[in-house]
Amino acid sequence: MPLFRTPEFSFADSMKKFPESASNALDYESLLGREEKEIIARVRRFSEEHVAPVISDYWEKAEFPFPLLGKFAELGIGGGCLPREYGCQGLSLLSCAMAVVELARVDGSMSTFFLVHSFLAALTIGMLGSEEQKRELLPDMATFAKVGCWALTEPSHGSDASHLLSTARKVSGGWVLNGRKRWIGNGTFADIVVVFARNEDTQDINAFLVRRGNPGLKTTKIENKIALRCVQNADIELTDAFIPESDRLSGLNSFKDVNKVLAVSRIMVAWQPVGLAVGVYDMCVRYTKQRSQFETPIAAFQLIQEKMQRILSTTSAMWLMAWRVTQLAEKGVMTHEQASLVKAWTTRQGREVVSLGREILGGNGILSDFLVAKAFCDCEAYYSYEGTYEVNSLVVGRGITGISAIRPKQQTR
């Protein structure tokens, strides 16, 4: 029996042998340039050859596949779109999006690892850090020699992230941080933690680089997740953590500065469910041809074909919508409302796609061996992080009506 089939079910290939890409129905790859196509080829080869054979086992154990970090370094994507003068790759935003898609196509956790490292931690340093910070940290972050994480969310402040309780107190030579953070991806092993805290003097939001080994930093892995199980999300406690002045990000002095980073990273998150969707579609195409019932491949059944066209049409629309907002961002004309519109829509439609895939695979649709169950769970995280579906919808609604429903006026008796 082939190694990529399970002893209990030897009639169809598991995700260990990943299916060929089959989702380019509208020839959207013709919208890509040479660089984007090269990134697709490189990241797809890595994901299919190195991630697919092992990732379901890591996912089941909720462990990060540290042996793959060396291969990640060879991809040439760690520095994202940050300039080459800092040792980064200077890729187009669309090239980075294609890397996000190709990673998520095989595993959502690997896509999130890349996004947190490159489009939250490294991007914040690149956009808002000092020249010295950029030259010290970005070359190693571009090769994953140093891994970053991004600590904004707190136990009592998720969507309401601007009302942080973590504090930064100015002292001789630097700052002392106190507070708690939650859901911090890469948090258990990151070398650099970008921490956001409220300046006790100005009450503005500042950001600091907290380095691994700081005696005031404690990280604890969050257990029992059903989504993105390979991502090592952490609870973080900061107890009188001293940070030298040289490790404060001088370009970040309000939540408006935080939003500059989130505007870019939200585009990447909008692409993540696209990656899950194309992976589910590819798996379903192969599975329905291999799996037979009533002495015929289930691909011949009308109900199966109807579900398949729904997956394909929805996935194509998701791709094109994400492509358009990326194009707007690269032209420098994208608005927050546009980013929220696309992120909300692709994550919502992604849920439908993974649900249809689960139905098509029947009982095997709840086994991580066949990809779809894993994607089904991972999509739930995409739906909620980087702005929940509901909050992003209200951002769009505010743009439509000019009235904010996020903080409605409190009614008086």
mmCIF file of C-alpha atoms in Angstrom, residues 17 31 61 85 98 129 134 172 190 192 204 206-207 235 255 269 313 338 347 353 362 378 383 397 412:
data_model
loop_
_atom_site.group_PDB
_atom_site.id
_atom_site.type_symbol
_atom_site.label_atom_id
_atom_site.label_comp_id
_atom_site.label_asym_id
_atom_site.label_seq_id
_atom_site.Cartn_x
_atom_site.Cartn_y
_atom_site.Cartn_z
ATOM 1 C CA LYS A 17 0.799 13.176 -1.390
ATOM 2 C CA LEU A 31 -2.882 38.548 -13.913
ATOM 3 C CA LYS A 61 -0.043 16.937 18.383
ATOM 4 C CA GLU A 85 18.865 47.577 1.873
ATOM 5 C CA MET A 98 0.903 34.366 -3.305
ATOM 6 C CA GLY A 129 11.421 51.246 13.854
ATOM 7 C CA LYS A 134 16.072 47.895 11.147
ATOM 8 C CA SER A 172 16.227 56.049 33.848
ATOM 9 C CA ALA A 190 9.901 34.090 19.301
ATOM 10 C CA ILE A 192 11.638 39.293 19.281
ATOM 11 C CA ASP A 204 -0.730 57.112 24.120
ATOM 12 C CA ASN A 206 3.811 52.920 22.354
ATOM 13 C CA ALA A 207 5.588 49.808 21.107
ATOM 14 C CA ASP A 235 -0.380 33.965 27.042
ATOM 15 C CA PHE A 255 -3.146 53.615 17.697
ATOM 16 C CA VAL A 269 -5.340 37.651 6.134
ATOM 17 C CA SER A 313 -16.992 29.593 -8.395
ATOM 18 C CA GLN A 338 -11.974 48.242 1.403
ATOM 19 C CA THR A 347 -13.351 34.589 5.493
ATOM 20 C CA VAL A 353 -16.118 26.295 0.883
ATOM 21 C CA GLY A 362 -18.191 12.258 3.908
ATOM 22 C CA ASP A 378 -8.394 26.524 10.625
ATOM 23 C CA TYR A 383 -12.886 34.313 10.493
ATOM 24 C CA GLY A 397 -21.043 49.837 7.427
ATOM 25 C CA THR A 412 -29.786 57.775 28.820
#
